[in-house]
CSV table of C-alpha atoms in Angstrom, one decimal:
chain,number,residue,atom,x,y,z
A,1,MET,CA,117.6,93.5,60.3
A,2,LYS,CA,115.0,95.9,60.4
A,3,ILE,CA,113.2,95.8,63.8
A,4,CYS,CA,110.7,98.2,65.1
A,5,MET,CA,110.4,98.1,69.1
A,6,MET,CA,106.6,99.7,70.9
A,7,THR,CA,107.0,101.1,74.4
A,8,ASN,CA,104.8,102.9,76.6
A,9,THR,CA,107.1,104.8,77.8
A,10,TYR,CA,110.1,106.6,75.5
A,11,LEU,CA,112.1,109.7,75.6
A,12,PRO,CA,112.2,112.3,77.0
A,13,HIS,CA,110.2,110.2,79.7
A,14,VAL,CA,113.2,109.0,82.3
A,15,GLY,CA,113.0,105.5,84.1
A,16,GLY,CA,114.4,102.1,83.4
A,17,VAL,CA,112.2,101.2,79.8
A,18,ALA,CA,112.9,104.6,77.8
A,19,ARG,CA,116.2,104.3,78.7
A,20,SER,CA,116.5,100.9,77.2
A,21,VAL,CA,114.8,100.9,74.7
A,22,SER,CA,117.1,104.6,73.4
A,23,THR,CA,120.1,102.2,74.4
A,24,PHE,CA,119.8,99.3,72.5
A,25,ALA,CA,117.8,101.7,69.4
A,26,GLU,CA,121.0,103.1,69.2
A,27,GLU,CA,123.7,100.4,69.4
A,28,TYR,CA,121.5,98.5,66.9
A,29,LYS,CA,122.2,101.3,64.1
A,30,LYS,CA,125.1,101.6,65.6
A,31,LEU,CA,125.9,97.8,63.7
A,32,GLY,CA,124.2,97.9,60.9
A,33,ASN,CA,120.3,98.0,61.4
A,34,LYS,CA,117.4,99.8,61.1
A,35,VAL,CA,115.0,100.8,63.8
A,36,LEU,CA,111.6,102.5,64.4
A,37,VAL,CA,110.7,103.2,67.4
A,38,ILE,CA,106.7,103.1,68.4
A,39,ALA,CA,106.0,105.5,71.4
A,40,PRO,CA,103.6,108.0,72.6
A,41,ASN,CA,103.9,111.5,72.8
A,42,PHE,CA,105.5,113.1,76.5
A,43,ASP,CA,105.3,116.8,77.8
A,44,GLY,CA,108.7,117.7,78.6
A,45,ALA,CA,112.3,118.3,77.3
A,46,ALA,CA,112.7,117.6,73.4
A,47,VAL,CA,114.6,115.1,72.3
A,48,PRO,CA,117.6,115.2,70.1
A,49,LYS,CA,116.4,115.4,66.1
A,50,LYS,CA,118.6,112.8,65.8
A,51,GLN,CA,117.3,110.2,68.0
A,52,GLU,CA,113.7,111.9,67.3
A,53,ALA,CA,113.9,110.5,63.9
A,54,ILE,CA,113.4,106.9,63.9
A,55,VAL,CA,110.5,107.7,66.1
A,56,GLU,CA,107.0,107.5,65.6
A,57,ARG,CA,104.4,109.1,68.1
A,58,VAL,CA,100.6,108.7,68.9
A,59,ALA,CA,98.2,110.3,71.3
A,60,ALA,CA,98.5,109.6,74.7
A,61,ILE,CA,97.0,111.4,78.2
A,62,GLN,CA,99.8,112.8,80.5
A,63,ASN,CA,100.4,111.9,83.5
A,64,PHE,CA,98.1,109.0,83.8
A,65,ASN,CA,96.5,108.9,87.1
A,66,GLY,CA,99.3,110.8,89.4
A,67,SER,CA,102.2,109.2,87.9
A,68,ASP,CA,104.9,110.4,85.3
A,69,PHE,CA,104.0,108.2,82.1
A,70,SER,CA,102.1,108.4,79.3
A,71,VAL,CA,98.7,106.1,78.6
A,72,ARG,CA,98.0,105.6,74.4
A,73,LEU,CA,94.6,106.4,73.9
A,74,PRO,CA,92.7,104.0,72.6
A,75,LEU,CA,93.2,103.1,68.6
A,76,ALA,CA,95.1,105.7,68.6
A,77,THR,CA,97.3,104.5,66.0
A,78,ALA,CA,96.6,102.5,63.4
A,79,LEU,CA,98.8,100.9,61.1
A,80,SER,CA,100.7,103.7,59.8
A,81,ASP,CA,102.4,104.3,56.2
A,82,ARG,CA,105.4,104.3,58.0
A,83,ILE,CA,104.8,100.8,59.9
A,84,ASP,CA,103.7,99.5,56.6
A,85,LEU,CA,106.9,101.5,54.7
A,86,PHE,CA,109.4,100.2,57.0
A,87,GLU,CA,108.4,96.4,57.2
A,88,ALA,CA,110.2,94.8,60.1
A,89,ASP,CA,111.6,91.9,60.4
A,90,ILE,CA,111.5,91.3,64.0
A,91,ILE,CA,108.1,93.3,66.0
A,92,HIS,CA,109.2,94.1,69.5
A,93,ALA,CA,107.1,94.7,72.3
A,94,HIS,CA,108.5,96.4,76.3
A,95,HIS,CA,104.9,96.5,77.9
A,96,PRO,CA,102.0,93.9,78.0
A,97,PHE,CA,99.4,96.1,77.4
A,98,LEU,CA,98.2,99.3,75.7
A,99,LEU,CA,100.9,99.1,72.4
A,100,GLY,CA,102.2,95.6,73.9
A,101,ASP,CA,98.3,94.6,72.2
A,102,THR,CA,99.5,97.1,68.9
A,103,ALA,CA,102.7,94.9,68.8
A,104,LEU,CA,100.5,91.0,68.7
A,105,ARG,CA,98.9,93.1,65.8
A,106,VAL,CA,101.2,94.3,63.5
A,107,ALA,CA,103.1,91.1,64.2
A,108,ALA,CA,100.1,89.0,63.0
A,109,GLY,CA,99.4,91.1,59.9
A,110,LYS,CA,102.9,91.0,58.8
A,111,ASN,CA,103.7,87.7,59.4
A,112,VAL,CA,107.0,88.4,61.5
A,113,PRO,CA,107.6,86.8,65.1
A,114,VAL,CA,107.5,89.0,67.9
A,115,ILE,CA,109.6,89.6,71.2
A,116,PHE,CA,108.7,90.9,74.9
A,117,THR,CA,111.1,92.4,77.4
A,118,HIS,CA,109.8,91.6,80.3
A,119,HIS,CA,110.6,94.7,81.8
A,120,THR,CA,109.6,95.1,85.4
A,121,ARG,CA,107.3,92.9,88.3
A,122,TYR,CA,103.9,94.7,87.0
A,123,GLU,CA,102.5,93.7,90.1
A,124,ASP,CA,104.8,96.0,92.0
A,125,TYR,CA,102.7,99.3,89.7
A,126,VAL,CA,99.0,98.2,90.5
A,127,HIS,CA,99.3,101.4,93.0
A,128,TYR,CA,98.9,103.9,89.7
A,129,VAL,CA,95.5,101.7,89.5
A,130,PRO,CA,92.4,102.7,91.6
A,131,TYR,CA,91.3,100.2,93.7
A,132,ASP,CA,94.9,98.6,94.4
A,133,SER,CA,93.9,94.8,95.9
A,134,PRO,CA,95.9,91.8,95.8
A,135,ALA,CA,93.2,90.4,93.1
A,136,LEU,CA,94.7,93.5,90.9
A,137,LYS,CA,98.2,91.9,91.5
A,138,LYS,CA,97.5,88.8,90.4
A,139,ALA,CA,95.7,90.3,87.2
A,140,ALA,CA,98.7,92.2,86.5
A,141,VAL,CA,101.1,88.7,87.1
A,142,ASN,CA,98.4,86.7,84.3
A,143,LEU,CA,98.2,89.5,82.0
A,144,SER,CA,102.0,89.6,81.7
A,145,THR,CA,102.4,86.0,81.6
A,146,GLU,CA,99.3,85.0,79.1
A,147,PHE,CA,101.1,88.1,77.0
A,148,ALA,CA,104.5,86.1,77.0
A,149,ASN,CA,103.2,83.1,75.4
A,150,LEU,CA,101.3,85.3,72.8
A,151,CYS,CA,105.0,86.1,71.9
A,152,ASP,CA,107.2,84.1,70.1
A,153,GLY,CA,110.5,84.9,72.4
A,154,VAL,CA,110.5,86.6,76.0
A,155,ILE,CA,113.9,88.7,76.7
A,156,ALA,CA,114.2,89.0,80.5
A,157,PRO,CA,116.8,91.7,82.1
A,158,SER,CA,118.2,89.2,84.5
A,159,GLU,CA,118.4,85.9,85.7
A,160,SER,CA,115.9,86.3,88.9
A,161,LEU,CA,113.4,87.7,86.8
A,162,ALA,CA,113.5,84.6,84.2
A,163,ARG,CA,113.2,81.7,87.0
A,164,LEU,CA,110.5,83.5,87.9
A,165,ILE,CA,108.5,84.4,84.9
A,166,ARG,CA,109.0,80.6,84.4
A,167,ARG,CA,107.6,79.2,87.5
A,168,ARG,CA,104.3,81.4,86.4
A,169,GLY,CA,103.8,79.9,83.5
A,170,VAL,CA,106.0,81.1,80.8
A,171,LYS,CA,105.8,78.9,78.0
A,172,ALA,CA,107.6,80.7,75.0
A,173,PRO,CA,111.4,80.9,74.5
A,174,ILE,CA,113.5,83.3,77.0
A,175,ALA,CA,117.4,84.8,77.0
A,176,VAL,CA,118.5,86.7,79.8
A,177,VAL,CA,119.2,90.1,78.3
A,178,PRO,CA,120.6,92.9,80.4
A,179,THR,CA,120.2,96.9,79.3
A,180,GLY,CA,123.2,97.5,78.4
A,181,ILE,CA,125.4,100.4,79.9
A,182,ASP,CA,128.0,102.8,78.4
A,183,VAL,CA,130.9,101.7,80.6
A,184,LYS,CA,133.5,104.2,79.4
A,185,SER,CA,131.4,107.3,79.6
A,186,PHE,CA,130.4,106.9,83.5
A,187,ALA,CA,133.6,106.2,83.8
A,188,LYS,CA,134.5,109.7,83.2
A,189,GLY,CA,132.3,111.7,84.2
A,190,ASN,CA,133.4,115.0,86.2
A,191,GLY,CA,132.4,114.9,89.3
A,192,ALA,CA,134.1,118.2,90.7
A,193,ARG,CA,131.9,119.8,87.8
A,194,PHE,CA,128.5,118.0,89.4
A,195,ARG,CA,129.5,118.8,93.0
A,196,LYS,CA,130.5,122.5,92.7
A,197,LYS,CA,127.6,123.5,90.3
A,198,PHE,CA,125.0,122.0,93.3
A,199,LYS,CA,127.5,123.7,96.2
A,200,ILE,CA,128.5,120.5,97.6
A,201,PRO,CA,131.9,120.3,99.7
A,202,ALA,CA,134.5,118.9,97.2
A,203,ASN,CA,135.8,117.3,100.7
A,204,ALA,CA,132.4,115.9,101.3
A,205,PHE,CA,131.5,112.3,102.1
A,206,VAL,CA,128.8,111.5,99.3
A,207,VAL,CA,126.0,108.9,99.4
A,208,GLY,CA,124.3,108.7,95.6
A,209,HIS,CA,120.6,107.5,94.9
A,210,ILE,CA,119.7,107.9,91.2
A,211,GLY,CA,116.1,106.7,90.2
A,212,ARG,CA,112.3,107.8,89.6
A,213,LEU,CA,111.3,109.0,93.6
A,214,ALA,CA,108.4,106.8,93.2
A,215,PRO,CA,106.5,104.5,96.0
A,216,GLU,CA,107.6,101.1,94.3
A,217,LYS,CA,111.3,102.0,95.0
A,218,ASN,CA,111.3,101.5,98.6
A,219,LEU,CA,112.3,105.2,99.1
A,220,ALA,CA,111.2,105.8,102.8
A,221,TYR,CA,113.6,102.9,104.1
A,222,LEU,CA,116.5,104.2,101.8
A,223,ALA,CA,115.9,107.7,103.4
A,224,GLU,CA,115.6,106.3,107.3
A,225,SER,CA,118.7,104.6,106.6
A,226,VAL,CA,120.7,107.0,105.1
A,227,ALA,CA,119.6,109.8,107.3
A,228,LEU,CA,120.9,107.4,110.1
A,229,ALA,CA,124.0,107.2,108.8
A,230,LEU,CA,124.6,111.0,108.3
A,231,LYS,CA,123.8,111.5,111.5
A,232,LYS,CA,126.9,110.3,112.1
A,233,ILE,CA,129.6,111.0,109.8
A,234,PRO,CA,131.2,114.6,109.9
A,235,ASN,CA,130.5,116.8,106.5
A,236,SER,CA,128.4,114.1,104.5
A,237,ARG,CA,125.9,114.8,102.4
A,238,PHE,CA,122.7,112.5,100.4
A,239,LEU,CA,122.3,112.9,96.8
A,240,VAL,CA,119.2,112.2,94.9
A,241,VAL,CA,118.6,112.5,91.6
A,242,GLY,CA,115.6,111.8,89.7
A,243,GLY,CA,111.8,112.7,90.0
A,244,GLY,CA,108.7,111.5,91.2
A,245,PRO,CA,105.4,111.0,93.2
A,246,ASP,CA,107.1,110.9,97.1
A,247,GLU,CA,109.9,113.5,96.6
A,248,GLU,CA,108.0,115.3,99.3
A,249,LYS,CA,108.5,112.1,101.3
A,250,LEU,CA,112.1,111.3,100.8
A,251,ARG,CA,112.1,115.8,102.3
A,252,GLY,CA,110.0,114.2,105.1
A,253,VAL,CA,112.6,112.3,106.5
A,254,PHE,CA,115.5,113.9,106.4
A,255,GLN,CA,113.0,116.6,108.3
A,256,LYS,CA,112.2,114.5,110.7
A,257,HIS,CA,116.0,113.9,111.6
A,258,GLY,CA,117.1,117.5,112.0
A,259,ILE,CA,119.3,117.4,109.0
A,260,GLU,CA,117.4,118.7,106.0
A,261,PRO,CA,120.6,120.7,104.8
A,262,GLN,CA,122.5,117.4,103.9
A,263,LEU,CA,120.1,116.6,101.3
A,264,THR,CA,120.8,117.3,98.2
A,265,MET,CA,117.6,117.1,95.6
A,266,ALA,CA,119.6,117.4,92.4
A,267,GLY,CA,116.3,116.7,89.9
A,268,LYS,CA,116.8,114.4,86.7
A,269,HIS,CA,119.8,114.5,85.1
A,270,THR,CA,120.5,112.6,81.5
A,271,GLY,CA,123.6,112.3,79.4
A,272,ARG,CA,126.5,114.3,80.3
A,273,SER,CA,125.2,115.9,83.5
A,274,LEU,CA,124.1,112.1,84.6
A,275,HIS,CA,127.6,110.8,84.6
A,276,ASP,CA,128.9,113.5,86.6
A,277,ALA,CA,126.2,113.1,89.1
A,278,TYR,CA,127.5,109.6,89.0
A,279,ARG,CA,131.2,110.8,89.7
A,280,ALA,CA,130.1,113.1,92.6
A,281,MET,CA,129.3,110.0,95.1
A,282,ASP,CA,131.6,108.3,97.2
A,283,ILE,CA,129.0,105.7,97.2
A,284,PHE,CA,125.9,104.1,96.0
A,285,ALA,CA,122.3,103.3,98.3
A,286,PHE,CA,119.8,101.5,96.9
A,287,SER,CA,116.8,99.5,98.6
A,288,SER,CA,114.7,98.7,95.9
A,289,PHE,CA,112.6,95.7,95.3
A,290,SER,CA,110.9,96.1,92.4
A,291,GLU,CA,114.0,96.3,89.9
A,292,THR,CA,114.1,93.4,87.8
A,293,GLN,CA,117.7,94.4,86.3
A,294,GLY,CA,120.4,96.6,88.3
A,295,MET,CA,120.5,99.1,85.7
A,296,VAL,CA,121.2,101.9,87.4
A,297,ILE,CA,123.9,99.8,90.1
A,298,ALA,CA,125.4,98.7,86.7
A,299,GLU,CA,125.7,102.3,86.0
A,300,ALA,CA,127.5,103.5,89.4
A,301,MET,CA,129.9,100.7,89.4
A,302,ALA,CA,131.0,101.7,86.3
A,303,ALA,CA,131.6,104.8,87.6
A,304,GLY,CA,133.8,103.4,90.2
A,305,LEU,CA,131.4,103.2,93.4
A,306,PRO,CA,130.9,100.4,96.0
A,307,VAL,CA,127.1,99.5,96.2
A,308,VAL,CA,124.8,99.1,99.7
A,309,ALA,CA,121.7,97.8,98.7
A,310,LEU,CA,119.3,95.2,99.8
A,311,ASN,CA,119.5,91.1,98.5
A,312,ALA,CA,116.2,91.5,95.8
A,313,SER,CA,115.8,90.5,92.2
A,314,GLY,CA,118.0,92.3,89.7
A,315,VAL,CA,120.5,93.6,92.6
A,316,ARG,CA,121.8,90.3,93.3
A,317,GLU,CA,123.1,90.0,89.8
A,318,VAL,CA,125.2,92.6,90.0
A,319,VAL,CA,126.3,93.4,93.5
A,320,GLN,CA,128.8,90.7,95.2
A,321,HIS,CA,128.6,91.0,99.2
A,322,GLY,CA,132.4,91.6,100.5
A,323,VAL,CA,133.5,92.5,97.0
A,324,ASN,CA,132.7,95.5,95.0
A,325,GLY,CA,129.6,96.4,98.1
A,326,TYR,CA,127.2,95.1,100.9
A,327,LEU,CA,124.3,93.0,100.1
A,328,LEU,CA,121.9,92.9,102.6
A,329,PRO,CA,119.1,90.3,103.5
A,330,GLU,CA,115.5,91.6,102.1
A,331,ARG,CA,114.5,92.6,106.1
A,332,THR,CA,117.4,94.5,107.5
A,333,PRO,CA,116.9,97.1,110.0
A,334,SER,CA,117.4,100.9,108.5
A,335,ARG,CA,120.4,100.8,111.3
A,336,THR,CA,122.5,97.5,110.1
A,337,PHE,CA,122.3,99.7,106.5
A,338,ALA,CA,123.5,103.0,108.4
A,339,ALA,CA,126.2,101.0,109.6
A,340,HIS,CA,127.5,99.8,106.7
A,341,ILE,CA,127.4,102.9,105.2
A,342,ILE,CA,129.1,104.3,108.3
A,343,LYS,CA,131.9,101.3,107.3
A,344,LEU,CA,132.5,102.4,104.3
A,345,HIS,CA,133.5,106.0,104.8
A,346,GLY,CA,135.8,104.9,107.7
A,347,ASN,CA,137.6,102.4,105.7
A,348,ARG,CA,138.9,104.1,103.1
A,349,THR,CA,141.3,101.3,101.9
A,350,LEU,CA,138.1,99.1,102.0
A,351,LEU,CA,136.5,101.9,99.8
A,352,LYS,CA,139.0,102.2,97.0
A,353,LYS,CA,139.0,97.8,96.9
A,354,PHE,CA,135.3,97.8,96.5
A,355,SER,CA,135.3,100.5,94.1
A,356,LYS,CA,137.9,98.7,91.9
A,357,ALA,CA,135.8,95.6,92.1
A,358,ALA,CA,132.5,97.4,90.7
A,359,SER,CA,134.5,98.9,88.1
A,360,LYS,CA,135.8,95.7,86.9
A,361,THR,CA,131.8,94.0,87.3
A,362,SER,CA,130.4,96.7,85.2
A,363,LEU,CA,132.2,95.3,82.3
A,364,ASN,CA,129.8,92.9,82.3
A,365,PHE,CA,127.2,95.4,81.1
A,366,SER,CA,128.8,96.8,78.3
A,367,ARG,CA,126.1,98.2,75.5
A,368,GLU,CA,127.8,96.2,73.0
A,369,HIS,CA,127.7,92.9,74.3
A,370,CYS,CA,124.1,93.0,75.5
A,371,ALA,CA,123.2,94.4,71.9
A,372,GLU,CA,125.2,91.7,70.7
A,373,LEU,CA,123.0,89.0,72.4
A,374,ALA,CA,120.2,90.6,71.9
A,375,LEU,CA,120.5,90.4,68.3
A,376,ALA,CA,121.6,86.9,68.7
A,377,PHE,CA,118.0,85.8,69.9
A,378,TYR,CA,116.4,87.9,67.3
A,379,GLU,CA,117.7,85.8,64.5
A,380,LYS,CA,117.1,82.6,66.8
A,381,ILE,CA,113.6,83.5,67.0
A,382,ARG,CA,113.4,84.2,62.7
A,383,GLN,CA,115.2,80.9,62.4
A,384,ASP,CA,112.9,78.9,64.6
A,385,THR,CA,110.1,80.4,63.5
A,386,ARG,CA,110.8,80.9,59.5
A,387,ARG,CA,108.9,77.6,58.6
A,388,GLN,CA,105.2,78.4,60.5
A,389,ARG,CA,105.2,81.8,58.7
A,390,LEU,CA,106.2,80.4,55.3
A,391,VAL,CA,103.4,77.9,55.8
A,392,ASP,CA,101.0,81.3,56.4
A,393,HIS,CA,102.5,83.1,53.8
A,394,LEU,CA,101.7,80.4,51.2
A,395,THR,CA,98.2,79.1,52.6
A,396,PRO,CA,95.8,82.1,51.5
A,397,LEU,CA,94.1,82.5,54.8
A,398,GLY,CA,96.5,81.5,56.7
A,399,THR,CA,98.0,85.7,57.7
A,400,VAL,CA,94.2,86.4,58.4
A,401,MET,CA,93.7,83.4,60.5
A,402,ASN,CA,96.4,83.8,63.0
A,403,ARG,CA,95.0,87.9,63.0
A,404,ILE,CA,91.6,86.2,64.5
A,405,SER,CA,93.7,84.3,66.5
A,406,ILE,CA,95.0,86.8,68.2
A,407,GLU,CA,92.4,89.3,68.2
A,408,TRP,CA,90.6,86.2,70.1
A,409,GLU,CA,93.5,86.0,72.5
A,410,ILE,CA,93.9,89.6,73.2
A,411,LEU,CA,90.0,90.2,73.7
A,412,ALA,CA,89.3,86.9,75.9
A,413,ARG,CA,92.8,88.1,78.6
A,414,ASN,CA,91.3,91.7,78.8
A,415,ALA,CA,87.9,90.1,79.8
A,416,ARG,CA,89.9,87.8,82.4
A,417,THR,CA,91.7,90.8,84.0
A,418,LEU,CA,88.6,93.0,83.9
A,419,THR,CA,87.0,90.3,85.4
A,420,THR,CA,89.1,90.3,88.4
A,421,ALA,CA,89.6,93.7,88.5
A,422,ILE,CA,85.8,94.3,89.4
A,423,ALA,CA,85.3,91.1,91.9
A,424,SER,CA,88.5,92.7,93.6
């Protein structure tokens, strides 16, 4: 199968969507499929030639509105020769705007099905747009829902998100397919090597967190909770891996508590270094409400880490309270969250029990299994849409009318979103 994936974020950007696209691309190729990724240019470390060989880059604005995202310039990519020559069987959009619109146009012009992965709750990210407001959040919900209904099929990374978007009005067929992880690699990380590099004592109790350090991640709460715990645990550290606009806010919480030396900000890591980072931790702490899948939690569990987290979308599918960690109510006070970290530190038998269960849980999220689920959904959508695509192909004006219809729907949707934004 020839699969063209269009995404607004990709390597070397470090984030959930970029990692999801690259993971599936690698697995699809391993299974004998051909893959083309359309993505914006990004500042940062060079992508290995083998990974970059399947990528067609488009011009983009870097660090949009203070974020670490690139925003594709309007009309920065037309139907390039590479897309034409690729002759995709499936177009897979990973965002409901920018290159998402391009995906709809390409699919309509090529008369092939388009799949959309609803990676996130987009209303949680409107703070990156000027004049954030409840009306804009509603516009973000409507935009992603309408986009999903212009597609032939939708992938939800978790059952929680699948239920949510159905309630919001998504009528297109939905499949639940998490982003797979390399279970074996995370299990084999060298934690001692990472601790030595960042001068963390070998016998220290390390609470860890990995992810983008951004407002939607509820990091002020997490930092407060972990700081309260570490003040009660001798020889302890908070190891934070990642980067983003909220890095200084996180430091500020530890400064306030007078324990900044117990905070290790390790920056962004990928590949073997990321695997080592997980293994350098004793437990994993997580408090985000904006996740649609618990990818970093699954990775942590593959490294054998019990998880202390808040009950939220994408998290509850991975963390089993009292089995592989603690899944605490949404409005849990910071002191209660801290108490559960302290409890795990004080009970090594329980810590070991949770660790073993976490490793077992991670097997449900192997990248091989998840890629097979996605490919099966592709094939189902291809079969379900085959008759209509054949009619369009045989009708001289079929494909043209389909393209006109898509253009009209995109224009109408964007007009509604713009009206809502202006009204707000």
